[in-house]
Amino acid sequence: MFESIQLTDTVRLEREGDVALVIVDNPPVNALSWHVRQGLFDGITKAVESGAKAVVVICDGRTFIAGADISEFGGNVPKAAGLQEVQAAMEDAPIPVIAAIHGTALGGGLEVALCAHYRVSLASAKFGLPEVNLGLLPGAGGTQRLPRLVGVAKALEMMTTGRHISSTEAKDGGLVDDVVDGGLEELRAAAIAFANNAVAENLPLVRVRDRNELVEAHAGDDEIFANFRKDIARKTRGFLAPEFNIRCIEAACNEPFDEGLKAEGKLFMELMTGPQSAAQRYYFFAERAANKIPDIPKDTPLIDVQKVGILGAGTMGGGIAMNFVNVGIPVTIVERDQASLDKGLGVVRKNYERSRSTTPEQVEERMALITGSTSKQDFADCDMVIEAVFEDMELKQSIFRELDEICKPGALLASNTSALDVNQIAEVTSRPESVIGMHFFSPANVMKLLENVRGDKSSDSVVATTMAIGKKIGKVSTMVGVCPGFVGNRMLFMRGAEAERMLLEGAKPAQVDKVLFDFGFPMGPFSMSDLAGLDIGWKQEKSSSSTIREVLCENGRRGQKNGMGYYTYDAETRAATPDKEVEQLIKDFAIGKGIEQREVSDQEVLERCLYPMVNEGAKILEEKIAIRGSDIDVVWVNGYGWPVYRGGPMHWADSIGLAEIAAKVQEYSERLGGKHWDLSPLLKSLAESGGQLQTYTS
Ligand code: 3HC
Ligand code: NAI
């Protein structure tokens, strides 16, 4: 008999009556590190040997096992029990094994739970196989067991999206046997009661691997997979992992369990050793690192944001407001006149009404949290105000002067400027320490990135609050310094300048767009300009035919909105087709500049679009505008559609080799000239020393 035996540093065995409890305590998320696997194996084995009549596997802390320990992948790990040995010990145990789940049972964690004979969970628990988001598939039998429990359609959806499902959905789908309310204590009690009942009732020791009905129902059914592939094709373009997940479920339907397991193992290894998963695993940690600002102490007091003010209800202001009301924070939106206010609030309402995730009642609840006004005086009781008026320094400065007068002491004053100098905005106020940039991306209610811009005088508390509020509204936040265009747009300008230059040299808009689309961006720069509108910031009276864009505007081409831009758009389908008139306009423009047109290869297009971005990224690090190379990747993946399976521009550059990139930058610099081709000293020195951009900390 035993009360509590520590098996490894992170796993212990307890006993309550006939029931043994194997308890994992590996903060922060109980990942399946080597000592957890060894402890689980020892725990199950010892429990059986000790004569216990049932075993409960449960975790301390905030969650059940959240998956394999990603930081162990590819590293040197002490020898310990493998996950499959743990699973076999559970599945083949001669006494009932019950998994008791709270928090999140994810990836390898859910795969462990699937080897218990029964699962009990808290109502608040969530379940998922999110490996696809790491460029992987569940490699511990999850691809074979999940469809056996929840059916093929649901397994396909869960495994290709990585979506977490609730306890209710899990119970309805057959994944969980019992759901209880309350906290960890209630869960423990319920799992022990379940175990005692299983013993008393002599419940069968159900092995999920033996439950074949749901997968056999789709043996030879190619149609379900063909249709599913078609449905997700657009969303998963370029990614390997979703397809490999599907193949595993096909194997589950068409092969015996052990053969399916072999197929899973082979495909898992292929993904694990490939570049996509390496990029996605790197990116997982990059996103979390971005939250950490080294010089801001963890215990920095935060401003308590109970009410937010937003100035401007245009494209950005309305979307920004939605972020806050979605998490229950009331917002006051101020516009310059009633008509603009009505228009802006009308767009917000329509966005909610169109969204499938908001019920009509929720639309009303959220709209009720927004107060519209035409007086900035209504910001007086706001804890934070975000300015989102036109991109004009004088206007922004005059507004910040007013906000300084109106807002209460200590209120956070943010600007959503996309490129202007936050210090110049701050300096017109008597409290520059309260001012910061919060650069949201369009559409602000959808795009994940929040590029916060720290002014020279922004206080620690303002910096910390900005990051915390970003997390609260579900954004991926970064903190960067002041420079024109900050991190994202500054690098984008380089790409745009070079893309336009290549048009003059003979590349076609469709060619440039296709090269970047095939690289994995959702669209190329010219399609993007057409979508945004070519006439943003363009004024007829000031237009002097100095860029191709100006020439197109002068010729009445405004982009998608009037069906003509770099492309011509079908009025009904919006399909884009290249236009001979545009090609001629570009040709004439090039002749006017004395540039001879030639064939530009796709490889040159790729290099000239992306290498200046890498070079600029290195300059950004040199200037300490970004804290880490990985923060730049977070900005580009979340704000500009850089394909996550290529990790971001810094990770990608490392994977190409910095020596090769530095040599090419030098070569283009000599051939083409232009400040953006001046080789960054940091890039040069990292190339020479064999260093990396992705791990560089400034
Ligand atoms: N391995 C190692 N570290 C992990 C981890 C994991 N699986 N999951 C989270 N962490 C770390 C994070 O890096 C972070 O560390 P930090 O504090 O030093 O930055 C810390 O745990 C807390 O993570 P979050 O900030 O993400 O905490 P949240 O509370 O916001 O989210 C979570 C918790 C939902 C569990 C989220 O961390 C998550 O989604 N984790 C990844 C889950 C996952 O992908 N599991 C599958 C792994 S692959 C696998 O299991 C393969 C198998 O099939 C063989
Ligand atoms: P917008 O033109 O759609 O909206 C601006 C709104 O501000 C208008 O509704 C206007 O009536 C209002 N406004 C102007 N002066 C005002 C004043 N004095 N008082 C109250 N309201 C006033 O512009 P958009 O696109 O929303 O841009 C706003 C800011 O966000 C700009 O600084 C822009 O650079 C930045 N931004 C824009 C992005 C985009 O993709 N549109 C992306 C990221 C940042």
PDB file of N, CA, C and O and ligand atoms in Angstrom, residues 310-318 320 334-337 340-341 343-344 373-374 376 379 387-392 395-396 398-399 402 415-420 438-444 489 532 536, ligand 2:
ATOM      1  N   ILE A 310     -12.342  55.324 -29.391  1.00  0.00           N
ATOM      2  CA  ILE A 310     -11.736  55.200 -30.721  1.00  0.00           C
ATOM      3  C   ILE A 310     -12.120  56.428 -31.530  1.00  0.00           C
ATOM      4  O   ILE A 310     -13.307  56.799 -31.596  1.00  0.00           O
ATOM      5  N   LEU A 311     -11.126  57.051 -32.138  1.00  0.00           N
ATOM      6  CA  LEU A 311     -11.401  58.249 -32.938  1.00  0.00           C
ATOM      7  C   LEU A 311     -11.321  57.880 -34.407  1.00  0.00           C
ATOM      8  O   LEU A 311     -10.278  57.460 -34.900  1.00  0.00           O
ATOM      9  N   GLY A 312     -12.443  58.060 -35.111  1.00  0.00           N
ATOM     10  CA  GLY A 312     -12.506  57.686 -36.522  1.00  0.00           C
ATOM     11  C   GLY A 312     -13.220  56.360 -36.659  1.00  0.00           C
ATOM     12  O   GLY A 312     -12.830  55.374 -36.038  1.00  0.00           O
ATOM     13  N   ALA A 313     -14.299  56.349 -37.447  1.00  0.00           N
ATOM     14  CA  ALA A 313     -15.052  55.104 -37.643  1.00  0.00           C
ATOM     15  C   ALA A 313     -14.948  54.675 -39.099  1.00  0.00           C
ATOM     16  O   ALA A 313     -15.907  54.202 -39.701  1.00  0.00           O
ATOM     17  N   GLY A 314     -13.755  54.851 -39.655  1.00  0.00           N
ATOM     18  CA  GLY A 314     -13.552  54.458 -41.056  1.00  0.00           C
ATOM     19  C   GLY A 314     -13.173  53.003 -41.159  1.00  0.00           C
ATOM     20  O   GLY A 314     -13.542  52.188 -40.306  1.00  0.00           O
ATOM     21  N   THR A 315     -12.417  52.670 -42.201  1.00  0.00           N
ATOM     22  CA  THR A 315     -12.018  51.280 -42.445  1.00  0.00           C
ATOM     23  C   THR A 315     -11.408  50.676 -41.182  1.00  0.00           C
ATOM     24  O   THR A 315     -11.747  49.555 -40.792  1.00  0.00           O
ATOM     25  N   MET A 316     -10.517  51.387 -40.537  1.00  0.00           N
ATOM     26  CA  MET A 316      -9.812  50.816 -39.393  1.00  0.00           C
ATOM     27  C   MET A 316     -10.580  50.976 -38.079  1.00  0.00           C
ATOM     28  O   MET A 316     -10.699  50.023 -37.307  1.00  0.00           O
ATOM     29  N   GLY A 317     -11.080  52.184 -37.817  1.00  0.00           N
ATOM     30  CA  GLY A 317     -11.720  52.451 -36.520  1.00  0.00           C
ATOM     31  C   GLY A 317     -12.831  51.463 -36.195  1.00  0.00           C
ATOM     32  O   GLY A 317     -12.894  50.923 -35.085  1.00  0.00           O
ATOM     33  N   GLY A 318     -13.694  51.194 -37.164  1.00  0.00           N
ATOM     34  CA  GLY A 318     -14.812  50.272 -36.941  1.00  0.00           C
ATOM     35  C   GLY A 318     -14.315  48.876 -36.589  1.00  0.00           C
ATOM     36  O   GLY A 318     -14.791  48.243 -35.635  1.00  0.00           O
ATOM     37  N   ILE A 320     -11.396  48.033 -35.415  1.00  0.00           N
ATOM     38  CA  ILE A 320     -10.697  48.049 -34.115  1.00  0.00           C
ATOM     39  C   ILE A 320     -11.724  47.962 -32.981  1.00  0.00           C
ATOM     40  O   ILE A 320     -11.560  47.201 -32.024  1.00  0.00           O
ATOM     41  N   VAL A 334     -15.811  58.141 -31.752  1.00  0.00           N
ATOM     42  CA  VAL A 334     -16.101  59.539 -32.088  1.00  0.00           C
ATOM     43  C   VAL A 334     -15.735  59.787 -33.551  1.00  0.00           C
ATOM     44  O   VAL A 334     -14.661  59.401 -34.007  1.00  0.00           O
ATOM     45  N   GLU A 335     -16.666  60.407 -34.264  1.00  0.00           N
ATOM     46  CA  GLU A 335     -16.425  60.790 -35.671  1.00  0.00           C
ATOM     47  C   GLU A 335     -16.564  62.301 -35.818  1.00  0.00           C
ATOM     48  O   GLU A 335     -17.017  62.986 -34.907  1.00  0.00           O
ATOM     49  N   ARG A 336     -16.165  62.779 -36.991  1.00  0.00           N
ATOM     50  CA  ARG A 336     -16.189  64.244 -37.150  1.00  0.00           C
ATOM     51  C   ARG A 336     -17.593  64.778 -37.412  1.00  0.00           C
ATOM     52  O   ARG A 336     -17.885  65.936 -37.185  1.00  0.00           O
ATOM     53  N   ASP A 337     -18.488  63.940 -37.962  1.00  0.00           N
ATOM     54  CA  ASP A 337     -19.880  64.388 -38.139  1.00  0.00           C
ATOM     55  C   ASP A 337     -20.809  63.176 -38.060  1.00  0.00           C
ATOM     56  O   ASP A 337     -20.374  62.030 -38.122  1.00  0.00           O
ATOM     57  N   SER A 340     -20.764  60.566 -41.021  1.00  0.00           N
ATOM     58  CA  SER A 340     -19.621  59.624 -41.021  1.00  0.00           C
ATOM     59  C   SER A 340     -19.786  58.598 -39.906  1.00  0.00           C
ATOM     60  O   SER A 340     -19.437  57.425 -40.072  1.00  0.00           O
ATOM     61  N   LEU A 341     -20.331  59.056 -38.780  1.00  0.00           N
ATOM     62  CA  LEU A 341     -20.544  58.141 -37.658  1.00  0.00           C
ATOM     63  C   LEU A 341     -21.567  57.071 -38.034  1.00  0.00           C
ATOM     64  O   LEU A 341     -21.339  55.869 -37.834  1.00  0.00           O
ATOM     65  N   LYS A 343     -22.428  56.074 -40.931  1.00  0.00           N
ATOM     66  CA  LYS A 343     -21.878  55.202 -41.966  1.00  0.00           C
ATOM     67  C   LYS A 343     -20.960  54.153 -41.315  1.00  0.00           C
ATOM     68  O   LYS A 343     -21.079  52.950 -41.581  1.00  0.00           O
ATOM     69  N   GLY A 344     -20.059  54.627 -40.448  1.00  0.00           N
ATOM     70  CA  GLY A 344     -19.096  53.721 -39.806  1.00  0.00           C
ATOM     71  C   GLY A 344     -19.800  52.668 -38.960  1.00  0.00           C
ATOM     72  O   GLY A 344     -19.489  51.475 -39.045  1.00  0.00           O
ATOM     73  N   SER A 373     -20.480  58.999 -31.022  1.00  0.00           N
ATOM     74  CA  SER A 373     -20.533  60.405 -30.607  1.00  0.00           C
ATOM     75  C   SER A 373     -19.803  61.254 -31.646  1.00  0.00           C
ATOM     76  O   SER A 373     -19.006  60.741 -32.438  1.00  0.00           O
ATOM     77  N   THR A 374     -20.087  62.560 -31.618  1.00  0.00           N
ATOM     78  CA  THR A 374     -19.310  63.461 -32.474  1.00  0.00           C
ATOM     79  C   THR A 374     -18.508  64.436 -31.603  1.00  0.00           C
ATOM     80  O   THR A 374     -17.985  65.422 -32.098  1.00  0.00           O
ATOM     81  N   LYS A 376     -15.318  64.718 -28.896  1.00  0.00           N
ATOM     82  CA  LYS A 376     -14.164  64.057 -28.260  1.00  0.00           C
ATOM     83  C   LYS A 376     -14.238  64.171 -26.733  1.00  0.00           C
ATOM     84  O   LYS A 376     -13.560  63.429 -26.033  1.00  0.00           O
ATOM     85  N   PHE A 379     -14.454  61.181 -24.517  1.00  0.00           N
ATOM     86  CA  PHE A 379     -13.316  60.313 -24.182  1.00  0.00           C
ATOM     87  C   PHE A 379     -12.850  60.516 -22.735  1.00  0.00           C
ATOM     88  O   PHE A 379     -11.940  59.824 -22.274  1.00  0.00           O
ATOM     89  N   GLU A 387      -6.484  56.410 -31.802  1.00  0.00           N
ATOM     90  CA  GLU A 387      -6.783  57.339 -32.898  1.00  0.00           C
ATOM     91  C   GLU A 387      -6.640  56.602 -34.228  1.00  0.00           C
ATOM     92  O   GLU A 387      -5.633  55.922 -34.457  1.00  0.00           O
ATOM     93  N   ALA A 388      -7.679  56.710 -35.077  1.00  0.00           N
ATOM     94  CA  ALA A 388      -7.631  56.060 -36.400  1.00  0.00           C
ATOM     95  C   ALA A 388      -8.221  56.999 -37.457  1.00  0.00           C
ATOM     96  O   ALA A 388      -9.158  56.649 -38.177  1.00  0.00           O
ATOM     97  N   VAL A 389      -7.699  58.220 -37.504  1.00  0.00           N
ATOM     98  CA  VAL A 389      -8.146  59.180 -38.537  1.00  0.00           C
ATOM     99  C   VAL A 389      -7.164  59.120 -39.709  1.00  0.00           C
ATOM    100  O   VAL A 389      -6.264  58.288 -39.738  1.00  0.00           O
ATOM    101  N   PHE A 390      -7.332  60.023 -40.684  1.00  0.00           N
ATOM    102  CA  PHE A 390      -6.506  59.961 -41.890  1.00  0.00           C
ATOM    103  C   PHE A 390      -5.009  60.001 -41.548  1.00  0.00           C
ATOM    104  O   PHE A 390      -4.608  60.580 -40.537  1.00  0.00           O
ATOM    105  N   GLU A 391      -4.218  59.429 -42.443  1.00  0.00           N
ATOM    106  CA  GLU A 391      -2.770  59.357 -42.222  1.00  0.00           C
ATOM    107  C   GLU A 391      -2.137  60.712 -42.556  1.00  0.00           C
ATOM    108  O   GLU A 391      -1.658  60.941 -43.683  1.00  0.00           O
ATOM    109  N   ASP A 392      -2.146  61.620 -41.600  1.00  0.00           N
ATOM    110  CA  ASP A 392      -1.662  62.972 -41.854  1.00  0.00           C
ATOM    111  C   ASP A 392      -1.079  63.494 -40.542  1.00  0.00           C
ATOM    112  O   ASP A 392      -1.787  63.589 -39.530  1.00  0.00           O
ATOM    113  N   LEU A 395      -2.759  66.556 -38.832  1.00  0.00           N
ATOM    114  CA  LEU A 395      -4.065  66.208 -38.266  1.00  0.00           C
ATOM    115  C   LEU A 395      -3.876  65.402 -36.973  1.00  0.00           C
ATOM    116  O   LEU A 395      -4.499  65.675 -35.942  1.00  0.00           O
ATOM    117  N   LYS A 396      -2.995  64.420 -37.034  1.00  0.00           N
ATOM    118  CA  LYS A 396      -2.804  63.558 -35.855  1.00  0.00           C
ATOM    119  C   LYS A 396      -2.266  64.387 -34.692  1.00  0.00           C
ATOM    120  O   LYS A 396      -2.696  64.237 -33.550  1.00  0.00           O
ATOM    121  N   SER A 398      -2.717  67.568 -34.119  1.00  0.00           N
ATOM    122  CA  SER A 398      -3.742  68.447 -33.538  1.00  0.00           C
ATOM    123  C   SER A 398      -4.708  67.621 -32.687  1.00  0.00           C
ATOM    124  O   SER A 398      -5.171  68.052 -31.627  1.00  0.00           O
ATOM    125  N   ILE A 399      -4.967  66.415 -33.130  1.00  0.00           N
ATOM    126  CA  ILE A 399      -5.866  65.554 -32.358  1.00  0.00           C
ATOM    127  C   ILE A 399      -5.238  65.161 -31.025  1.00  0.00           C
ATOM    128  O   ILE A 399      -5.894  65.166 -29.974  1.00  0.00           O
ATOM    129  N   GLU A 402      -5.538  67.780 -28.500  1.00  0.00           N
ATOM    130  CA  GLU A 402      -6.885  67.802 -27.898  1.00  0.00           C
ATOM    131  C   GLU A 402      -7.056  66.656 -26.899  1.00  0.00           C
ATOM    132  O   GLU A 402      -7.600  66.831 -25.812  1.00  0.00           O
ATOM    133  N   SER A 415      -1.950  55.610 -31.308  1.00  0.00           N
ATOM    134  CA  SER A 415      -2.245  55.966 -32.694  1.00  0.00           C
ATOM    135  C   SER A 415      -2.152  54.717 -33.547  1.00  0.00           C
ATOM    136  O   SER A 415      -1.248  53.897 -33.362  1.00  0.00           O
ATOM    137  N   ASN A 416      -3.092  54.600 -34.489  1.00  0.00           N
ATOM    138  CA  ASN A 416      -3.059  53.463 -35.410  1.00  0.00           C
ATOM    139  C   ASN A 416      -2.304  53.829 -36.688  1.00  0.00           C
ATOM    140  O   ASN A 416      -2.498  53.217 -37.733  1.00  0.00           O
ATOM    141  N   THR A 417      -1.447  54.814 -36.610  1.00  0.00           N
ATOM    142  CA  THR A 417      -0.705  55.192 -37.820  1.00  0.00           C
ATOM    143  C   THR A 417       0.015  53.981 -38.411  1.00  0.00           C
ATOM    144  O   THR A 417       0.489  53.111 -37.687  1.00  0.00           O
ATOM    145  N   SER A 418       0.083  53.959 -39.758  1.00  0.00           N
ATOM    146  CA  SER A 418       0.749  52.804 -40.371  1.00  0.00           C
ATOM    147  C   SER A 418       2.198  53.106 -40.730  1.00  0.00           C
ATOM    148  O   SER A 418       2.916  52.209 -41.154  1.00  0.00           O
ATOM    149  N   ALA A 419       2.629  54.353 -40.598  1.00  0.00           N
ATOM    150  CA  ALA A 419       4.020  54.645 -40.971  1.00  0.00           C
ATOM    151  C   ALA A 419       4.595  55.895 -40.306  1.00  0.00           C
ATOM    152  O   ALA A 419       5.794  56.113 -40.362  1.00  0.00           O
ATOM    153  N   LEU A 420       3.740  56.728 -39.689  1.00  0.00           N
ATOM    154  CA  LEU A 420       4.238  58.027 -39.194  1.00  0.00           C
ATOM    155  C   LEU A 420       5.030  57.884 -37.887  1.00  0.00           C
ATOM    156  O   LEU A 420       4.928  56.871 -37.181  1.00  0.00           O
ATOM    157  N   MET A 438      -0.275  51.682 -31.999  1.00  0.00           N
ATOM    158  CA  MET A 438      -0.898  50.344 -32.066  1.00  0.00           C
ATOM    159  C   MET A 438      -1.335  50.157 -33.505  1.00  0.00           C
ATOM    160  O   MET A 438      -2.390  50.639 -33.905  1.00  0.00           O
ATOM    161  N   HIS A 439      -0.485  49.494 -34.257  1.00  0.00           N
ATOM    162  CA  HIS A 439      -0.746  49.355 -35.692  1.00  0.00           C
ATOM    163  C   HIS A 439      -1.536  48.077 -35.956  1.00  0.00           C
ATOM    164  O   HIS A 439      -0.982  46.983 -35.946  1.00  0.00           O
ATOM    165  N   PHE A 440      -2.841  48.267 -36.144  1.00  0.00           N
ATOM    166  CA  PHE A 440      -3.714  47.142 -36.515  1.00  0.00           C
ATOM    167  C   PHE A 440      -3.634  46.978 -38.027  1.00  0.00           C
ATOM    168  O   PHE A 440      -3.262  47.903 -38.745  1.00  0.00           O
ATOM    169  N   PHE A 441      -4.057  45.820 -38.507  1.00  0.00           N
ATOM    170  CA  PHE A 441      -4.046  45.559 -39.946  1.00  0.00           C
ATOM    171  C   PHE A 441      -5.461  45.382 -40.454  1.00  0.00           C
ATOM    172  O   PHE A 441      -6.352  45.026 -39.701  1.00  0.00           O
ATOM    173  N   SER A 442      -5.647  45.656 -41.715  1.00  0.00           N
ATOM    174  CA  SER A 442      -6.988  45.653 -42.291  1.00  0.00           C
ATOM    175  C   SER A 442      -7.325  44.283 -42.884  1.00  0.00           C
ATOM    176  O   SER A 442      -6.488  43.722 -43.600  1.00  0.00           O
ATOM    177  N   PRO A 443      -8.517  43.737 -42.674  1.00  0.00           N
ATOM    178  CA  PRO A 443      -9.580  44.212 -41.791  1.00  0.00           C
ATOM    179  C   PRO A 443      -9.228  43.956 -40.313  1.00  0.00           C
ATOM    180  O   PRO A 443      -8.894  42.823 -39.951  1.00  0.00           O
ATOM    181  N   ALA A 444      -9.351  45.025 -39.521  1.00  0.00           N
ATOM    182  CA  ALA A 444      -8.819  44.989 -38.152  1.00  0.00           C
ATOM    183  C   ALA A 444      -9.533  43.994 -37.252  1.00  0.00           C
ATOM    184  O   ALA A 444      -8.980  43.566 -36.242  1.00  0.00           O
ATOM    185  N   ASN A 489       5.631  47.538 -42.916  1.00  0.00           N
ATOM    186  CA  ASN A 489       5.523  48.373 -44.110  1.00  0.00           C
ATOM    187  C   ASN A 489       6.888  48.799 -44.636  1.00  0.00           C
ATOM    188  O   ASN A 489       7.072  48.966 -45.840  1.00  0.00           O
ATOM    189  N   ALA A 532      -6.738  47.101 -52.873  1.00  0.00           N
ATOM    190  CA  ALA A 532      -6.771  48.228 -51.927  1.00  0.00           C
ATOM    191  C   ALA A 532      -7.255  49.506 -52.614  1.00  0.00           C
ATOM    192  O   ALA A 532      -7.823  50.393 -51.968  1.00  0.00           O
ATOM    193  N   ILE A 536      -5.415  55.337 -53.584  1.00  0.00           N
ATOM    194  CA  ILE A 536      -5.214  55.712 -52.166  1.00  0.00           C
ATOM    195  C   ILE A 536      -4.078  56.727 -52.127  1.00  0.00           C
ATOM    196  O   ILE A 536      -2.978  56.461 -52.602  1.00  0.00           O
TER     197      ILE A 536
HETATM  198  P1  NAI B   2     -10.517  56.005 -43.401  1.00  0.00           P
HETATM  199  O1  NAI B   2     -10.426  57.139 -44.343  1.00  0.00           O
HETATM  200  O2  NAI B   2     -11.283  54.814 -43.819  1.00  0.00           O
HETATM  201  O3  NAI B   2     -11.115  56.485 -42.011  1.00  0.00           O
HETATM  202  C1  NAI B   2     -10.702  57.637 -41.339  1.00  0.00           C
HETATM  203  C2  NAI B   2     -11.892  58.141 -40.585  1.00  0.00           C
HETATM  204  O4  NAI B   2     -11.465  59.174 -39.738  1.00  0.00           O
HETATM  205  C3  NAI B   2     -12.976  58.729 -41.483  1.00  0.00           C
HETATM  206  O5  NAI B   2     -14.200  58.079 -41.214  1.00  0.00           O
HETATM  207  C4  NAI B   2     -13.020  60.199 -41.105  1.00  0.00           C
HETATM  208  O6  NAI B   2     -14.316  60.731 -41.179  1.00  0.00           O
HETATM  209  C5  NAI B   2     -12.483  60.169 -39.705  1.00  0.00           C
HETATM  210  N1  NAI B   2     -11.902  61.430 -39.297  1.00  0.00           N
HETATM  211  C6  NAI B   2     -11.016  62.184 -39.982  1.00  0.00           C
HETATM  212  N2  NAI B   2     -10.704  63.279 -39.252  1.00  0.00           N
HETATM  213  C7  NAI B   2     -11.387  63.202 -38.087  1.00  0.00           C
HETATM  214  C8  NAI B   2     -11.479  64.019 -36.940  1.00  0.00           C
HETATM  215  N3  NAI B   2     -10.800  65.125 -36.850  1.00  0.00           N
HETATM  216  N4  NAI B   2     -12.287  63.622 -35.939  1.00  0.00           N
HETATM  217  C9  NAI B   2     -12.977  62.480 -36.024  1.00  0.00           C
HETATM  218  N5  NAI B   2     -12.922  61.664 -37.096  1.00  0.00           N
HETATM  219  C10 NAI B   2     -12.132  62.012 -38.114  1.00  0.00           C
HETATM  220  O7  NAI B   2      -9.018  55.640 -43.043  1.00  0.00           O
HETATM  221  P2  NAI B   2      -8.450  54.263 -42.477  1.00  0.00           P
HETATM  222  O8  NAI B   2      -8.067  53.401 -43.604  1.00  0.00           O
HETATM  223  O9  NAI B   2      -9.375  53.746 -41.466  1.00  0.00           O
HETATM  224  O10 NAI B   2      -7.097  54.736 -41.797  1.00  0.00           O
HETATM  225  C11 NAI B   2      -7.055  55.320 -40.533  1.00  0.00           C
HETATM  226  C12 NAI B   2      -5.652  55.233 -39.986  1.00  0.00           C
HETATM  227  O11 NAI B   2      -5.286  53.865 -39.912  1.00  0.00           O
HETATM  228  C13 NAI B   2      -4.590  55.907 -40.842  1.00  0.00           C
HETATM  229  O12 NAI B   2      -3.626  56.451 -40.000  1.00  0.00           O
HETATM  230  C14 NAI B   2      -4.007  54.757 -41.631  1.00  0.00           C
HETATM  231  O13 NAI B   2      -2.691  54.971 -42.056  1.00  0.00           O
HETATM  232  C15 NAI B   2      -4.064  53.654 -40.610  1.00  0.00           C
HETATM  233  N6  NAI B   2      -4.100  52.304 -41.152  1.00  0.00           N
HETATM  234  C16 NAI B   2      -4.845  51.992 -42.245  1.00  0.00           C
HETATM  235  C17 NAI B   2      -4.845  50.694 -42.745  1.00  0.00           C
HETATM  236  C18 NAI B   2      -5.677  50.334 -43.924  1.00  0.00           C
HETATM  237  O14 NAI B   2      -5.413  49.278 -44.528  1.00  0.00           O
HETATM  238  N7  NAI B   2      -6.683  51.090 -44.294  1.00  0.00           N
HETATM  239  C19 NAI B   2      -4.024  49.651 -42.127  1.00  0.00           C
HETATM  240  C20 NAI B   2      -3.345  50.058 -40.929  1.00  0.00           C
HETATM  241  C21 NAI B   2      -3.364  51.350 -40.484  1.00  0.00           C
END
